[in-house]
Coordinates of C-alpha atoms in Angstrom, one line a residue:
M1 CA -36.9 75.4 8.3
S2 CA -39.8 77.6 7.6
P3 CA -40.7 77.8 3.9
K4 CA -39.9 81.0 2.0
G5 CA -42.2 83.8 2.9
S6 CA -43.8 81.9 5.9
T7 CA -45.0 83.9 8.9
L8 CA -43.6 82.9 12.2
P9 CA -46.2 82.4 15.0
K10 CA -46.3 84.8 17.9
N11 CA -44.0 83.6 20.6
P12 CA -43.2 85.4 23.8
S13 CA -39.5 84.4 23.5
L14 CA -39.4 86.4 20.3
Q15 CA -41.1 89.5 21.8
L16 CA -37.8 91.2 22.6
L17 CA -36.4 90.5 19.1
E18 CA -39.6 91.8 17.5
T19 CA -39.7 95.0 19.5
S20 CA -36.0 95.6 18.9
F21 CA -36.6 96.3 15.2
P22 CA -36.9 99.9 14.1
T23 CA -40.3 101.1 12.9
E24 CA -39.0 101.2 9.2
P25 CA -39.0 97.9 7.3
T26 CA -35.6 96.2 7.8
Y27 CA -33.9 92.8 8.1
I28 CA -31.0 91.0 9.6
V29 CA -29.1 87.9 8.5
L30 CA -28.7 85.2 11.0
Q31 CA -27.3 81.7 10.4
S32 CA -27.9 81.9 6.6
R33 CA -31.4 83.1 7.1
R34 CA -32.8 86.5 6.1
I35 CA -35.2 87.6 8.9
A36 CA -37.3 90.5 7.9
L37 CA -40.0 92.5 9.6
V38 CA -42.9 93.0 7.1
N39 CA -46.2 94.5 8.3
N40 CA -45.2 93.8 11.9
E41 CA -44.7 90.1 11.1
L42 CA -41.4 88.2 10.9
E43 CA -40.5 86.5 7.6
V44 CA -37.7 84.0 7.2
T45 CA -36.0 83.3 3.9
P46 CA -32.8 81.3 3.1
T47 CA -30.2 83.7 1.9
D48 CA -29.3 81.4 -1.1
A49 CA -32.8 80.8 -2.2
P50 CA -33.3 81.1 -6.0
A51 CA -33.4 84.7 -7.1
S52 CA -36.8 86.1 -7.6
R53 CA -35.6 88.6 -10.2
K54 CA -36.4 88.0 -13.8
I55 CA -34.2 88.1 -16.9
P56 CA -34.3 91.8 -17.8
N57 CA -35.3 93.1 -21.3
L58 CA -32.4 94.5 -23.3
E59 CA -34.2 97.9 -23.5
S60 CA -34.1 98.2 -19.8
I61 CA -30.4 97.8 -19.5
P62 CA -28.3 101.0 -20.1
K63 CA -26.0 100.7 -23.1
H64 CA -22.9 101.2 -21.0
R65 CA -23.9 98.2 -18.8
R66 CA -24.8 95.8 -21.6
F67 CA -22.6 92.7 -22.1
A68 CA -21.0 92.8 -25.5
P69 CA -17.9 90.9 -26.5
K70 CA -15.2 93.1 -27.8
S71 CA -12.7 92.3 -30.5
I72 CA -10.4 94.1 -32.9
V73 CA -11.3 93.1 -36.5
M74 CA -8.6 93.4 -39.1
K75 CA -9.3 94.9 -42.5
T76 CA -9.5 92.3 -45.3
T77 CA -9.2 93.0 -49.0
I78 CA -8.8 91.2 -52.4
Q79 CA -6.0 92.5 -54.7
Q80 CA -5.2 91.7 -58.3
R81 CA -1.7 92.8 -59.2
P82 CA 1.7 91.1 -59.8
L83 CA 3.4 89.9 -56.7
T84 CA 6.4 92.1 -57.4
Q85 CA 4.1 95.2 -56.9
V86 CA 2.4 94.1 -53.7
E87 CA 3.1 96.6 -50.9
A88 CA 3.0 94.9 -47.5
E89 CA 5.2 94.5 -44.5
A90 CA 5.2 90.8 -45.3
L91 CA 4.1 88.7 -48.3
V92 CA 3.1 85.1 -47.5
V93 CA 3.9 82.7 -50.3
P94 CA 2.8 79.0 -50.0
V95 CA 5.5 76.6 -51.1
F96 CA 5.0 72.9 -51.7
E97 CA 7.0 69.7 -51.0
G98 CA 8.9 68.6 -54.1
K99 CA 8.5 71.9 -55.9
K100 CA 11.4 74.3 -55.7
E101 CA 10.7 78.0 -55.3
E102 CA 13.3 80.0 -57.2
R103 CA 11.9 83.5 -56.6
F104 CA 12.6 85.9 -53.6
G105 CA 16.1 84.5 -53.2
A106 CA 14.6 81.2 -51.9
G107 CA 16.5 78.9 -54.3
D108 CA 19.5 78.5 -52.1
L109 CA 17.2 77.8 -49.1
F110 CA 15.7 74.9 -50.9
D111 CA 19.0 73.6 -52.1
N112 CA 20.5 73.5 -48.6
G113 CA 17.4 71.9 -47.1
E114 CA 16.4 74.9 -44.9
V115 CA 13.1 75.1 -46.8
A116 CA 11.3 71.9 -47.7
G117 CA 7.7 72.9 -48.1
K118 CA 6.4 70.7 -45.2
P119 CA 3.0 71.7 -43.7
L120 CA 3.2 74.9 -41.6
E121 CA 7.0 75.2 -42.0
L122 CA 7.6 78.9 -41.9
T123 CA 10.7 80.7 -43.1
L124 CA 11.0 84.5 -43.1
V125 CA 13.1 86.1 -45.8
H126 CA 14.1 89.8 -45.1
H127 CA 14.6 92.3 -47.9
P128 CA 13.7 89.8 -50.7
P129 CA 15.0 90.8 -54.1
G130 CA 12.5 91.9 -56.8
V131 CA 9.5 92.7 -54.7
A132 CA 8.0 95.7 -53.0
A133 CA 7.2 93.8 -49.8
K134 CA 9.6 94.2 -47.0
R135 CA 9.6 90.5 -46.2
V136 CA 8.5 87.3 -47.8
L137 CA 7.3 84.4 -45.6
L138 CA 7.7 81.1 -47.2
A139 CA 4.8 79.0 -45.8
G140 CA 5.0 75.3 -46.1
A141 CA 1.8 73.9 -47.8
G142 CA 2.8 70.2 -47.9
K143 CA 2.1 68.0 -50.9
P144 CA 0.0 69.8 -53.6
E145 CA -2.5 66.9 -53.9
K146 CA -3.3 67.1 -50.2
F147 CA -3.6 70.9 -50.1
T148 CA -7.3 71.7 -49.4
A149 CA -9.2 74.8 -48.4
A150 CA -9.0 73.5 -44.8
E151 CA -5.2 73.3 -45.0
L152 CA -5.0 76.8 -46.5
R153 CA -7.1 78.1 -43.6
K154 CA -4.5 76.7 -41.2
L155 CA -1.6 78.1 -43.3
A156 CA -3.1 81.6 -43.3
G157 CA -3.7 81.4 -39.5
A158 CA -0.2 80.2 -38.8
A159 CA 1.3 82.9 -41.0
V160 CA -0.7 85.6 -39.3
R161 CA 0.3 84.4 -35.8
H162 CA 3.9 84.1 -36.7
L163 CA 4.1 87.5 -38.3
K164 CA 2.1 89.2 -35.6
S165 CA 4.6 87.9 -33.0
K166 CA 7.1 90.0 -34.9
S167 CA 4.9 93.1 -34.8
V168 CA 4.0 92.9 -38.5
K169 CA 0.8 94.8 -39.1
R170 CA 0.1 94.7 -42.9
I171 CA 0.1 91.2 -44.5
A172 CA -0.6 89.9 -47.9
L173 CA -1.0 86.3 -49.0
A174 CA -0.4 85.1 -52.6
L175 CA -2.9 82.7 -54.2
E176 CA -1.4 82.0 -57.6
A177 CA -2.6 80.2 -60.7
G178 CA -4.8 77.2 -59.9
W179 CA -5.2 78.1 -56.3
S180 CA -7.2 81.4 -56.5
T181 CA -10.7 79.7 -56.2
E182 CA -13.6 81.2 -54.3
E183 CA -13.4 78.4 -51.7
N184 CA -9.7 79.1 -51.1
V185 CA -10.1 82.9 -50.9
S186 CA -12.8 82.4 -48.3
A187 CA -10.6 79.9 -46.3
A188 CA -7.6 82.3 -46.4
I189 CA -9.7 85.2 -45.0
E190 CA -11.1 82.9 -42.3
G191 CA -7.7 81.6 -41.3
A192 CA -6.2 85.1 -41.0
I193 CA -9.1 86.4 -38.8
L194 CA -9.1 83.3 -36.7
G195 CA -5.4 83.3 -36.3
D196 CA -5.4 86.9 -35.1
F197 CA -7.8 86.1 -32.1
E198 CA -6.3 86.2 -28.6
T199 CA -7.7 85.3 -25.2
D200 CA -6.0 88.2 -23.4
R201 CA -9.0 90.5 -23.1
Y202 CA -8.5 91.1 -19.4
K203 CA -4.8 91.6 -19.5
T204 CA -4.0 95.3 -18.7
G205 CA -0.7 95.7 -20.4
N206 CA -0.2 97.9 -23.5
D207 CA 1.9 95.4 -25.3
K208 CA -0.9 93.6 -27.2
K209 CA -0.2 93.0 -30.8
A210 CA -2.8 92.9 -33.7
V211 CA -2.7 92.7 -37.4
E212 CA -4.3 95.8 -39.1
S213 CA -4.8 94.5 -42.6
F214 CA -4.8 91.2 -44.5
A215 CA -5.0 91.1 -48.3
V216 CA -5.4 88.1 -50.6
V217 CA -3.5 88.6 -53.8
A218 CA -5.5 86.4 -56.3
E219 CA -5.4 86.0 -60.0
G220 CA -8.7 86.7 -61.7
A221 CA -10.0 88.8 -58.8
G222 CA -13.6 89.7 -59.6
L223 CA -17.1 89.8 -58.1
G224 CA -17.0 86.1 -57.3
L225 CA -13.8 86.4 -55.3
Q226 CA -15.0 89.5 -53.5
E227 CA -18.2 87.7 -52.4
A228 CA -16.0 84.8 -51.3
A229 CA -13.9 87.1 -49.2
E230 CA -17.0 88.6 -47.6
H231 CA -18.3 85.1 -46.9
G232 CA -15.0 84.2 -45.2
R233 CA -15.1 87.4 -43.1
I234 CA -18.6 86.7 -41.9
I235 CA -17.8 83.1 -40.9
A236 CA -14.6 84.0 -39.1
E237 CA -16.0 86.9 -37.2
A238 CA -18.9 84.8 -36.1
Q239 CA -16.5 82.1 -35.0
N240 CA -14.5 84.6 -33.0
F241 CA -17.7 85.9 -31.5
T242 CA -18.4 82.4 -30.4
R243 CA -14.9 82.1 -29.0
E244 CA -15.2 85.4 -27.1
L245 CA -18.3 84.1 -25.4
V246 CA -16.7 80.9 -24.4
N247 CA -13.6 82.7 -23.1
E248 CA -15.6 84.8 -20.6
P249 CA -15.2 83.9 -17.0
G250 CA -18.2 82.6 -15.0
N251 CA -18.5 85.8 -12.9
R252 CA -18.8 87.9 -16.0
L253 CA -20.9 85.6 -18.2
T254 CA -23.8 84.5 -16.1
P255 CA -27.0 83.1 -17.7
T256 CA -28.4 86.7 -17.6
K257 CA -25.3 88.1 -19.3
L258 CA -25.4 85.4 -22.0
V259 CA -29.0 86.4 -22.6
E260 CA -27.9 90.0 -23.0
A261 CA -25.2 89.0 -25.5
A262 CA -27.8 87.1 -27.6
Q263 CA -30.3 89.9 -27.4
L264 CA -27.8 92.4 -28.6
M265 CA -26.6 90.2 -31.4
T266 CA -30.1 89.5 -32.6
S267 CA -31.0 93.2 -32.5
Q268 CA -27.9 94.0 -34.6
Y269 CA -28.6 91.4 -37.3
Q270 CA -32.4 91.5 -37.4
L271 CA -33.2 88.1 -35.9
G272 CA -36.1 87.1 -33.8
C273 CA -35.3 86.5 -30.2
E274 CA -37.4 85.3 -27.3
V275 CA -36.3 84.5 -23.8
L276 CA -38.2 82.1 -21.5
D277 CA -37.7 82.9 -17.8
R278 CA -38.2 80.6 -14.8
A279 CA -42.0 81.3 -14.5
Q280 CA -42.6 80.4 -18.2
M281 CA -40.5 77.3 -17.9
E282 CA -42.4 76.2 -14.8
K283 CA -45.7 76.6 -16.8
L284 CA -44.3 74.4 -19.6
G285 CA -43.2 71.8 -17.1
M286 CA -39.4 71.9 -17.7
G287 CA -38.6 70.1 -14.5
L288 CA -35.2 68.8 -15.7
L289 CA -33.8 72.2 -16.7
L290 CA -35.2 73.9 -13.5
G291 CA -33.9 71.1 -11.3
V292 CA -30.3 71.9 -12.5
A293 CA -30.9 75.7 -12.0
Q294 CA -32.3 75.6 -8.5
G295 CA -28.9 75.4 -6.8
S296 CA -27.9 78.8 -8.1
A297 CA -28.9 82.3 -7.2
E298 CA -28.7 83.1 -10.9
P299 CA -32.0 82.8 -12.7
P300 CA -32.2 80.3 -15.6
A301 CA -33.2 81.2 -19.1
L302 CA -34.1 79.5 -22.4
I303 CA -32.9 81.6 -25.3
V304 CA -34.8 81.1 -28.6
I305 CA -33.3 82.8 -31.8
R306 CA -35.2 82.6 -35.0
Y307 CA -34.1 83.1 -38.6
R308 CA -36.8 83.1 -41.3
P309 CA -36.0 83.3 -45.1
E310 CA -38.2 85.6 -47.2
K311 CA -39.3 82.6 -49.1
A312 CA -38.6 79.2 -47.6
E313 CA -37.7 76.3 -49.9
G314 CA -39.4 73.1 -48.9
S315 CA -40.8 72.1 -45.5
S316 CA -37.6 71.6 -43.5
H317 CA -37.1 73.5 -40.3
L318 CA -33.6 73.1 -38.7
G319 CA -33.4 73.3 -35.0
L320 CA -30.0 74.0 -33.3
V321 CA -29.8 73.2 -29.6
G322 CA -26.8 74.2 -27.5
K323 CA -25.9 73.5 -23.9
G324 CA -25.5 76.8 -22.0
V325 CA -24.1 76.0 -18.6
T326 CA -22.2 79.2 -17.9
F327 CA -20.3 77.6 -15.0
D328 CA -20.4 74.0 -13.9
T329 CA -19.2 73.0 -10.4
G330 CA -20.8 69.6 -10.7
G331 CA -23.5 70.6 -8.1
I332 CA -23.7 68.4 -5.1
S333 CA -21.7 65.7 -7.0
I334 CA -19.0 68.4 -7.0
K335 CA -16.0 68.3 -9.3
A336 CA -12.4 68.1 -8.2
A337 CA -10.7 71.5 -7.8
D338 CA -8.0 70.7 -10.3
G339 CA -9.2 72.1 -13.6
M340 CA -12.5 73.4 -12.4
E341 CA -11.6 76.9 -13.7
K342 CA -12.0 75.5 -17.2
M343 CA -15.7 74.9 -16.6
K344 CA -16.5 78.3 -17.9
Y345 CA -16.4 76.6 -21.3
D346 CA -19.4 74.4 -20.5
M347 CA -21.6 76.8 -22.5
A348 CA -19.5 76.3 -25.7
G349 CA -22.3 74.4 -27.4
G350 CA -24.8 77.3 -26.7
A351 CA -22.2 79.9 -27.8
S352 CA -21.7 77.9 -31.1
M353 CA -25.5 78.2 -31.8
I354 CA -25.5 81.9 -31.1
G355 CA -22.5 82.4 -33.4
A356 CA -24.0 80.2 -36.1
M357 CA -27.2 82.3 -36.0
R358 CA -25.1 85.5 -36.4
A359 CA -23.5 84.1 -39.5
L360 CA -26.8 82.8 -41.0
A361 CA -28.5 86.1 -40.5
Q362 CA -26.0 87.6 -43.0
L363 CA -25.6 84.6 -45.3
K364 CA -29.4 83.9 -45.5
P365 CA -30.0 80.2 -46.1
A366 CA -33.2 79.1 -47.8
I367 CA -34.6 77.2 -44.8
P368 CA -35.9 78.5 -41.5
V369 CA -33.5 77.9 -38.6
T370 CA -34.2 78.2 -34.9
A371 CA -31.6 78.0 -32.1
F372 CA -32.5 77.0 -28.5
I373 CA -30.0 77.7 -25.8
P374 CA -30.9 76.6 -22.2
C375 CA -28.8 78.7 -19.8
V376 CA -28.1 77.8 -16.2
E377 CA -25.4 77.6 -13.6
N378 CA -24.8 74.2 -11.9
M379 CA -24.1 75.2 -8.3
P380 CA -24.2 73.4 -4.9
G381 CA -26.4 75.8 -3.1
S382 CA -28.6 74.7 -0.2
R383 CA -31.6 74.3 -2.6
A384 CA -29.5 72.3 -5.2
Q385 CA -31.0 69.1 -6.4
R386 CA -29.6 66.0 -4.8
P387 CA -28.5 62.6 -6.0
G388 CA -31.7 60.4 -5.8
D389 CA -34.1 63.2 -6.6
I390 CA -36.7 62.4 -9.2
V391 CA -37.7 65.2 -11.6
T392 CA -40.3 65.3 -14.4
A393 CA -39.3 66.4 -17.9
M394 CA -41.4 68.6 -20.2
S395 CA -42.1 65.5 -22.2
G396 CA -43.7 63.8 -19.2
K397 CA -40.9 61.3 -18.6
T398 CA -39.5 61.0 -15.1
V399 CA -35.7 61.0 -14.4
E400 CA -33.8 59.8 -11.4
V401 CA -30.8 62.1 -10.8
I402 CA -28.0 59.8 -9.9
N403 CA -25.2 62.3 -10.5
T404 CA -25.8 66.1 -10.5
D405 CA -22.7 66.6 -12.6
A406 CA -24.5 65.0 -15.5
E407 CA -26.6 68.1 -15.8
G408 CA -26.0 69.0 -19.5
R409 CA -28.2 66.2 -20.7
L410 CA -31.0 67.3 -18.4
I411 CA -31.2 70.8 -19.7
L412 CA -30.8 69.6 -23.3
A413 CA -33.7 67.1 -22.9
D414 CA -36.2 69.8 -22.1
A415 CA -34.8 72.1 -24.8
L416 CA -35.1 69.2 -27.4
T417 CA -38.7 68.7 -26.4
Y418 CA -39.5 72.4 -26.7
A419 CA -37.7 72.5 -30.1
R420 CA -39.8 69.6 -31.4
R421 CA -43.0 71.4 -30.2
Q422 CA -41.9 74.5 -32.0
G423 CA -42.1 72.7 -35.3
C424 CA -38.4 71.8 -35.9
T425 CA -38.2 68.9 -38.4
H426 CA -34.5 68.2 -37.9
L427 CA -32.4 68.7 -34.8
V428 CA -28.7 69.1 -34.1
D429 CA -27.5 69.6 -30.6
A430 CA -23.9 70.4 -29.5
A431 CA -22.6 70.1 -25.9
T432 CA -19.5 69.7 -23.9
L433 CA -21.3 66.7 -22.5
T434 CA -19.0 63.9 -21.3
G435 CA -15.4 63.2 -20.3
A436 CA -16.0 59.8 -21.8
I437 CA -15.9 61.2 -25.3
V438 CA -12.4 62.6 -24.6
I439 CA -11.2 59.2 -23.4
A440 CA -12.6 57.6 -26.6
L441 CA -11.5 60.2 -29.2
G442 CA -9.0 62.5 -27.6
H443 CA -9.0 66.2 -28.6
H444 CA -9.1 65.6 -32.3
N445 CA -12.6 64.4 -33.2
V446 CA -16.1 65.5 -32.2
G447 CA -18.2 62.5 -31.2
L448 CA -21.3 62.3 -33.5
F449 CA -24.4 60.3 -32.6
S450 CA -27.6 60.1 -34.6
N451 CA -30.9 58.4 -34.9
N452 CA -31.1 59.2 -38.6
D453 CA -28.5 58.1 -41.3
A454 CA -29.5 60.8 -43.8
L455 CA -29.0 63.7 -41.3
R456 CA -25.9 62.1 -40.0
D457 CA -24.4 62.0 -43.5
R458 CA -25.4 65.7 -44.1
V459 CA -23.6 66.8 -41.0
L460 CA -20.5 64.7 -41.8
A461 CA -20.4 66.1 -45.3
A462 CA -20.6 69.7 -43.9
A463 CA -17.9 69.0 -41.3
K464 CA -15.6 67.5 -43.9
S465 CA -16.0 70.6 -46.1
E466 CA -15.1 72.8 -43.2
G467 CA -12.2 70.8 -41.9
D468 CA -14.0 69.9 -38.6
R469 CA -13.2 66.3 -37.7
M470 CA -16.2 64.2 -36.6
W471 CA -16.4 60.5 -35.9
P472 CA -19.7 58.6 -36.0
M473 CA -20.4 56.7 -32.8
P474 CA -22.7 53.7 -32.1
L475 CA -26.2 54.2 -30.7
E476 CA -27.7 50.7 -30.9
E477 CA -30.8 49.9 -28.8
E478 CA -28.8 47.5 -26.6
Y479 CA -27.1 50.5 -24.9
K480 CA -30.4 51.5 -23.5
D481 CA -30.0 48.5 -21.1
Y482 CA -27.5 50.7 -19.2
L483 CA -30.2 53.3 -18.6
K484 CA -32.5 51.6 -16.1
S485 CA -33.9 52.9 -12.8
P486 CA -36.3 51.1 -10.4
F487 CA -37.7 54.4 -9.4
A488 CA -38.2 56.5 -12.6
D489 CA -38.4 56.1 -16.3
L490 CA -34.7 56.9 -16.7
P491 CA -31.6 57.6 -14.7
N492 CA -29.5 60.5 -15.8
V493 CA -26.4 58.4 -16.0
G494 CA -25.8 54.8 -17.1
G495 CA -22.9 53.6 -15.1
R496 CA -19.2 53.2 -15.9
W497 CA -19.4 51.7 -19.4
G498 CA -19.9 53.7 -22.6
G499 CA -20.5 57.0 -20.9
A500 CA -20.7 59.1 -24.0
I501 CA -23.0 56.6 -25.7
T502 CA -25.4 56.4 -22.7
A503 CA -25.5 60.2 -22.5
A504 CA -26.5 60.3 -26.2
M505 CA -29.0 57.5 -25.6
F506 CA -30.6 59.6 -22.9
L507 CA -31.0 62.5 -25.3
K508 CA -32.4 60.2 -28.0
E509 CA -35.3 59.5 -25.7
F510 CA -36.3 63.2 -26.0
A511 CA -35.6 63.6 -29.7
E512 CA -38.0 60.7 -30.2
D513 CA -38.7 60.1 -33.9
T514 CA -37.4 63.5 -35.1
P515 CA -34.2 63.2 -37.2
W516 CA -31.5 64.2 -34.7
V517 CA -27.7 64.5 -34.4
H518 CA -25.9 65.0 -31.2
L519 CA -22.3 66.4 -31.2
D520 CA -20.3 65.8 -28.1
I521 CA -17.6 68.6 -28.2
A522 CA -16.1 68.1 -24.8
G523 CA -12.7 67.3 -26.3
T524 CA -12.7 69.8 -29.2
A525 CA -14.3 73.0 -27.9
W526 CA -11.1 74.0 -26.0
L527 CA -7.4 73.9 -26.8
D528 CA -5.3 73.3 -23.7
E529 CA -2.2 74.3 -25.7
G530 CA -2.2 76.6 -28.7
K531 CA -1.7 75.5 -32.3
P532 CA 0.5 77.4 -34.8
F533 CA -2.8 78.6 -36.4
L534 CA -5.0 79.0 -33.3
S535 CA -4.5 80.4 -29.8
K536 CA -4.9 78.4 -26.7
G537 CA -8.5 78.4 -25.4
P538 CA -11.9 78.2 -27.2
T539 CA -12.0 76.9 -30.7
G540 CA -15.5 77.8 -31.8
V541 CA -16.2 74.2 -32.9
P542 CA -18.7 73.2 -34.4
M543 CA -20.0 76.6 -35.5
R544 CA -18.7 76.5 -39.1
T545 CA -20.2 73.0 -39.7
L546 CA -23.6 74.2 -38.5
V547 CA -23.5 77.2 -40.9
R548 CA -22.4 75.0 -43.8
L549 CA -25.2 72.5 -43.0
A550 CA -27.9 75.2 -43.2
M551 CA -26.4 76.9 -46.2
T552 CA -26.2 73.7 -48.3
W553 CA -29.6 72.3 -47.2
A554 CA -31.5 70.7 -50.0
E555 CA -34.8 68.8 -49.8

């Protein structure tokens, strides 16, 4: 094969072909080659060679063609009035196990066992006596001592989804004495907005249902509770923004379109944004990232989003690194067809970072935060990297590619190195990295790996506060024995055993001595079946944890 752009030598056998071209520049495609007549010379280029186009600037894209996730956002308010006077199509009242609710005609329901107050048990009472609301939804809250803000978030989401299915548009939720705290108000607003999210953007029917308004009726409503409600709205809308990105199919959310979404978001919320294209990454020596990208006609990008406080407290600089593989076929080590359509979610880690930065721009933490999202497609084009290839990372380490479907760690490795060189003192990455973590933890816990106990504990505390389940995984040096190659510094996979651990151990080599946490979200970023409080599809995990981590950071 002649290299791209090479000039074919003069050959009498080609004379007829040459003279058959019209005088104007033109080309033909023959056996996957683009044969063009340029300045009376023939040039041959593979038709699936990497695209020479660059990532466009946002300003150069007409507004009607820009990628922007769309969602209907309900109106949220705080009310302070007696429950009897709340005007709504449905009033949600939490009820607890072992505590009989006598109001709203519910006493008989408790007596006959129809209502027990078990978690997420929902009983709708029509035309309840003594209240202005048309309906009362008795929402099971479980045992009072176990009822946390995280449980309230689920309750609010389940109530919204249940009532929305019955075409209820105006909902109020009662937080009575002892429960109307700022944390609970925020959680209730979050749960309602998250529960209203659907994945049906591309369905064309006119039967879509949405809640128009959600009010929290709280005792002692004042400035603090209003601010808490606003906090909840910001968090939930950012999480739904994350979910919208993850829900986009691969043909609509390419690396270029993910760049557009990030640029539009950063322009709306006054964040700094820089996008490194292929040429810039080549100069920086990002051979691991570029190796993954070379099998696709879509150009790669590294999105960098910067938040800077007006006056930073301390010397910490938090770096958030998220995997942005907008579609993953597995490359030459191609995946099985069954379930491959789900691989649009392989950029969930990157989407979480973009969503977290959207929230942080509004909540304004006291430390600088920078997000790094390496964006590629992993495709099996004729120029795709092969098993056995050796590539050189930005850090200078060489890597033998054993399996091209272990691409996430490759792009993250160069992004981690770049983040370190940009001055980040602490790093957290999130990625749908391994099937092995799903085997180990199922779909209920994020796998957490770290080289630093203090940062690990910070992330775990933030996750616990947000109701995100995370489980610390081992990362002892002995696991590095699985990562040996006779040909390069590292292989990109470590064999059959401890797959999630060896993937994290690979990344640890590039975090080096910087405090670092790796979150493997392969089992938690997507719901194969919907929950009572959350629709099927993307979850937005671990966006809330990342926001909490930055907002509560203390030196």
